[in-house]
């Protein structure tokens, strides 16, 4: 009897080949989330995420054809960060933007998007950490970290299916390289923009 793989082949390869950089990013980010001490610090964190997400989402959309992932536009999350800033009365203009890693192909776009989509899976854990650190934070200020809410699991499965379908006829190496560069770029960006 053949048991289904827990991840489609390309997603499994990406998980394996990016594990070290993924762990490094988590190790950098988790202490910052746990020690948030003010709404201002949370606002800085939201701006840091926006500065990374907004240009990267635009870069991904510019090279990933809609037929490879039809719901791509619905996966953009940068606007949620601006909404969260507004919910806590913080300015959402003049936010510094991070130069995204170069994405020259659909393969690279899939690799970068793997990082963004995978980040939604830890949303509930992150929301708990932030809510513990800042118990008076309004629910309306946590929309970004909630990801797709109850649809997070199904959205991840649809992404994996699209990635697997693409991977049956394409070399995954550029996707792996782009995913690792995305993790590295995000890690460096967080270091540059730590909440004070």
Short mmCIF file of C-alpha atoms in Angstrom, two decimals:
data_model
loop_
_atom_site.label_atom_id
_atom_site.label_comp_id
_atom_site.label_asym_id
_atom_site.label_seq_id
_atom_site.Cartn_x
_atom_site.Cartn_y
_atom_site.Cartn_z
CA UNK A 1 0.00 0.00 0.00
CA UNK A 2 1.34 3.43 -1.00
CA UNK A 3 0.92 6.19 1.57
CA UNK A 4 0.58 9.76 0.31
CA UNK A 5 3.56 12.00 0.95
CA UNK A 6 2.97 14.62 3.67
CA UNK A 7 4.20 17.30 1.25
CA UNK A 8 4.12 17.41 -2.52
CA UNK A 9 7.65 16.76 -3.85
CA UNK A 10 8.64 20.40 -4.51
CA UNK A 11 7.22 21.68 -1.23
CA UNK A 12 9.01 18.89 0.61
CA UNK A 13 12.27 19.78 -1.10
CA UNK A 14 11.82 23.45 -0.26
CA UNK A 15 11.09 22.60 3.37
CA UNK A 16 14.22 20.47 3.60
CA UNK A 17 16.56 22.80 1.73
CA UNK A 18 15.47 25.99 3.54
CA UNK A 19 15.21 24.52 7.04
CA UNK A 20 18.43 26.08 8.34
CA UNK A 21 17.59 29.60 7.17
CA UNK A 22 13.98 29.22 8.29
CA UNK A 23 15.13 28.31 11.79
CA UNK A 24 17.56 31.23 11.86
CA UNK A 25 14.77 33.65 10.97
CA UNK A 26 12.46 32.20 13.63
CA UNK A 27 15.23 32.46 16.22
CA UNK A 28 15.62 36.14 15.34
CA UNK A 29 11.91 36.95 15.29
CA UNK A 30 10.42 35.02 18.21
CA UNK A 31 12.26 36.93 20.97
CA UNK A 32 11.18 40.22 19.40
CA UNK A 33 7.55 39.10 19.42
CA UNK A 34 7.75 37.86 23.00
CA UNK A 35 9.26 41.07 24.35
CA UNK A 36 7.06 43.63 22.64
CA UNK A 37 6.58 46.22 25.34
CA UNK A 38 4.47 48.93 23.73
CA UNK A 39 2.09 49.73 20.91
CA UNK A 40 4.87 51.81 19.35
CA UNK A 41 7.14 48.78 19.27
CA UNK A 42 4.35 46.73 17.68
CA UNK A 43 3.83 49.47 15.10
CA UNK A 44 7.54 49.34 14.26
CA UNK A 45 7.23 45.58 13.80
CA UNK A 46 4.25 46.05 11.45
CA UNK A 47 6.18 48.64 9.43
CA UNK A 48 9.14 46.27 9.20
CA UNK A 49 6.90 43.52 7.84
CA UNK A 50 5.20 45.92 5.43
CA UNK A 51 8.57 47.14 4.16
CA UNK A 52 9.44 43.55 3.32
CA UNK A 53 6.09 42.23 2.09
CA UNK A 54 4.88 45.07 -0.14
CA UNK A 55 7.78 45.13 -2.63
CA UNK A 56 8.19 41.35 -2.56
CA UNK A 57 4.51 40.73 -3.31
CA UNK A 58 4.73 43.15 -6.24
CA UNK A 59 7.87 41.41 -7.53
CA UNK A 60 6.22 37.99 -7.26
CA UNK A 61 3.12 39.12 -9.16
CA UNK A 62 5.26 40.58 -11.93
CA UNK A 63 6.84 37.22 -12.82
CA UNK A 64 4.33 34.55 -11.72
CA UNK A 65 1.71 33.99 -14.44
CA UNK A 66 -1.87 33.88 -13.20
CA UNK A 67 -2.48 30.48 -14.76
CA UNK A 68 0.11 28.93 -12.40
CA UNK A 69 -1.64 30.25 -9.28
CA UNK A 70 -5.07 31.71 -10.10
CA UNK A 71 -5.72 33.03 -6.57
CA UNK A 72 -2.41 34.90 -6.32
CA UNK A 73 -4.02 38.34 -5.95
CA UNK A 74 -6.01 37.09 -2.95
CA UNK A 75 -2.79 36.08 -1.23
CA UNK A 76 -1.41 39.61 -0.93
CA UNK A 77 -1.12 40.64 2.71
CA UNK A 78 0.67 43.99 2.71
CA UNK A 79 -2.64 45.88 2.91
CA UNK A 80 -3.49 43.98 6.11
CA UNK A 81 -0.39 45.46 7.71
CA UNK A 82 -1.54 48.98 6.85
CA UNK A 83 -4.96 48.18 8.30
CA UNK A 84 -3.37 46.93 11.51
CA UNK A 85 -1.36 50.15 11.79
CA UNK A 86 -4.53 52.21 11.34
CA UNK A 87 -6.30 50.11 13.99
CA UNK A 88 -3.76 51.28 16.58
CA UNK A 89 -3.71 54.86 15.34
CA UNK A 90 -0.20 54.67 13.93
CA UNK A 91 0.97 56.35 10.71
CA UNK A 92 1.10 54.12 7.66
CA UNK A 93 3.02 56.43 5.33
CA UNK A 94 6.68 56.86 4.44
CA UNK A 95 7.53 53.28 5.41
CA UNK A 96 11.02 52.24 4.25
CA UNK A 97 10.92 49.44 1.69
CA UNK A 98 13.27 46.49 1.43
CA UNK A 99 14.81 45.64 -1.94
CA UNK A 100 13.43 42.16 -2.66
CA UNK A 101 15.72 39.35 -3.75
CA UNK A 102 15.91 39.20 -7.55
CA UNK A 103 13.09 37.14 -9.05
CA UNK A 104 13.75 36.51 -12.71
CA UNK A 105 11.41 33.57 -13.32
CA UNK A 106 8.23 31.81 -12.17
CA UNK A 107 10.49 29.35 -10.37
CA UNK A 108 12.04 32.12 -8.30
CA UNK A 109 8.61 33.62 -7.63
CA UNK A 110 7.34 30.27 -6.37
CA UNK A 111 10.36 30.01 -4.06
CA UNK A 112 9.77 33.47 -2.59
CA UNK A 113 6.05 32.84 -2.27
CA UNK A 114 6.75 29.58 -0.46
CA UNK A 115 8.32 31.67 2.32
CA UNK A 116 5.37 34.08 2.54
CA UNK A 117 2.70 31.40 2.37
CA UNK A 118 4.49 29.16 4.85
CA UNK A 119 4.63 32.03 7.32
CA UNK A 120 0.83 32.01 7.62
CA UNK A 121 0.94 28.57 9.25
CA UNK A 122 2.38 29.94 12.50
CA UNK A 123 -0.12 32.77 12.71
CA UNK A 124 -2.12 31.49 15.67
CA UNK A 125 1.06 31.00 17.67
CA UNK A 126 2.28 34.50 16.81
CA UNK A 127 -1.08 36.09 17.67
CA UNK A 128 -0.93 34.41 21.11
CA UNK A 129 2.60 35.73 21.68
CA UNK A 130 1.66 39.29 20.71
CA UNK A 131 -1.58 39.20 22.71
CA UNK A 132 0.32 38.00 25.78
CA UNK A 133 2.94 40.74 25.40
CA UNK A 134 0.32 43.44 24.65
CA UNK A 135 -2.97 42.32 26.24
CA UNK A 136 -4.75 45.63 25.50
CA UNK A 137 -4.10 45.43 21.77
CA UNK A 138 -7.41 45.48 19.85
CA UNK A 139 -8.35 42.38 17.86
CA UNK A 140 -8.57 44.56 14.75
CA UNK A 141 -4.83 45.18 14.96
CA UNK A 142 -3.92 41.50 14.46
CA UNK A 143 -5.34 40.77 11.01
CA UNK A 144 -1.99 40.26 9.28
CA UNK A 145 -0.75 37.65 11.71
CA UNK A 146 -4.05 35.77 11.49
CA UNK A 147 -3.22 35.00 7.87
CA UNK A 148 -6.29 33.53 6.20
CA UNK A 149 -7.99 32.71 9.50
CA UNK A 150 -9.92 29.44 9.24
CA UNK A 151 -8.94 29.21 5.55
CA UNK A 152 -5.21 29.09 6.35
CA UNK A 153 -4.98 25.30 6.03
CA UNK A 154 -6.95 25.08 2.76
CA UNK A 155 -5.01 28.00 1.26
CA UNK A 156 -1.73 26.28 2.11
CA UNK A 157 -2.94 23.04 0.50
CA UNK A 158 -3.97 24.91 -2.66
CA UNK A 159 -0.57 26.56 -2.81
CA UNK A 160 1.16 23.20 -2.38
CA UNK A 161 -0.98 21.72 -5.15
CA UNK A 162 -0.05 24.54 -7.54
CA UNK A 163 3.60 24.22 -6.58
CA UNK A 164 3.50 20.45 -7.10
CA UNK A 165 1.78 20.82 -10.47
CA UNK A 166 4.41 23.32 -11.60
CA UNK A 167 7.21 21.14 -10.25
CA UNK A 168 6.30 18.12 -12.37
CA UNK A 169 7.77 19.85 -15.43
CA UNK A 170 10.30 22.32 -14.03
CA UNK A 171 13.67 22.32 -12.31
CA UNK A 172 13.08 23.22 -8.63
CA UNK A 173 16.64 24.48 -8.04
CA UNK A 174 15.84 28.16 -8.82
CA UNK A 175 12.87 27.98 -6.46
CA UNK A 176 15.06 26.62 -3.66
CA UNK A 177 17.66 29.32 -4.28
CA UNK A 178 15.02 32.08 -4.26
CA UNK A 179 13.41 30.74 -1.07
CA UNK A 180 16.77 30.75 0.71
CA UNK A 181 17.53 34.27 -0.52
CA UNK A 182 14.10 35.38 0.68
CA UNK A 183 14.71 34.01 4.16
CA UNK A 184 18.16 35.67 4.24
CA UNK A 185 16.80 39.00 3.02
CA UNK A 186 13.99 38.98 5.59
CA UNK A 187 16.39 38.07 8.39
CA UNK A 188 18.72 40.93 7.47
CA UNK A 189 15.78 43.35 7.15
CA UNK A 190 14.51 42.43 10.61
CA UNK A 191 17.97 43.00 12.07
CA UNK A 192 18.07 46.46 10.49
CA UNK A 193 14.62 47.43 11.76
CA UNK A 194 14.33 45.97 15.23
CA UNK A 195 11.72 47.62 17.45
CA UNK A 196 13.39 49.86 19.98
#
